[in-house]
XYZ file of C-alpha atoms in Angstrom:
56
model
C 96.161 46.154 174.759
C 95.603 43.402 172.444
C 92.384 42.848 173.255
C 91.402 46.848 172.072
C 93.538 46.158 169.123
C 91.215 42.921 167.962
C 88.087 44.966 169.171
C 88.777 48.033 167.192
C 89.658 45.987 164.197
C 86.674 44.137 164.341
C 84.355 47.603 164.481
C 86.475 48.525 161.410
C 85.995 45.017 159.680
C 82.080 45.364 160.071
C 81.820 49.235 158.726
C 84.084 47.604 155.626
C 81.786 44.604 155.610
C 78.625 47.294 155.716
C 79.898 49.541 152.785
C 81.109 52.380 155.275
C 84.547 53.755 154.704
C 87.297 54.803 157.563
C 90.433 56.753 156.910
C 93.551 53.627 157.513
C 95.723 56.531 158.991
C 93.033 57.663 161.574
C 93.166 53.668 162.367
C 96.477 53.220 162.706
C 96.577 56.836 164.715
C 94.098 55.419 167.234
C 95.961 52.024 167.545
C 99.222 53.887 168.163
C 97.455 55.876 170.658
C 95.695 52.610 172.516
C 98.990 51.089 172.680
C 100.680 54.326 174.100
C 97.629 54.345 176.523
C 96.463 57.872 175.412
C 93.720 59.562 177.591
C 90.519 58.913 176.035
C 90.266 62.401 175.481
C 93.364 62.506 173.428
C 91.685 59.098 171.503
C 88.789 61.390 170.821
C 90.947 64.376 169.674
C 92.279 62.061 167.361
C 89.258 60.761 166.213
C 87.147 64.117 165.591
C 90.255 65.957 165.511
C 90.600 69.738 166.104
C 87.329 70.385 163.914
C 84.904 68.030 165.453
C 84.407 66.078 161.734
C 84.931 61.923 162.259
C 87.889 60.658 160.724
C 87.305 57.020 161.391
């Protein structure tokens, strides 16, 4: 699980880096999820939630 945390972070660390913005709940949503190992449906859900929009 560490490793997804440090790859995640690094994604997140480059949009910062490129001027993009993520939501730090949605982030810390999908880590809790990772480390719960979540279906990666349920990581999507998450993600897009219920609407489809990106929250991270």
């Amino acid at each position: 699980m560490q490793n997804l945390h440090a790859i995640a972070y690094a994604v997140l660390t480059y949009r910062r880096l490129e001027g993009q913005e993520y939501d730090e709940e949605c982030f810390a949503n999908v880590m809790e999820a990772l480390m719960n190992n979540y279906t990666e449906d349920e990581v999507v859900k998450i993600v897009y939630g219920e609407e489809g929009k990106q929250c991270c």
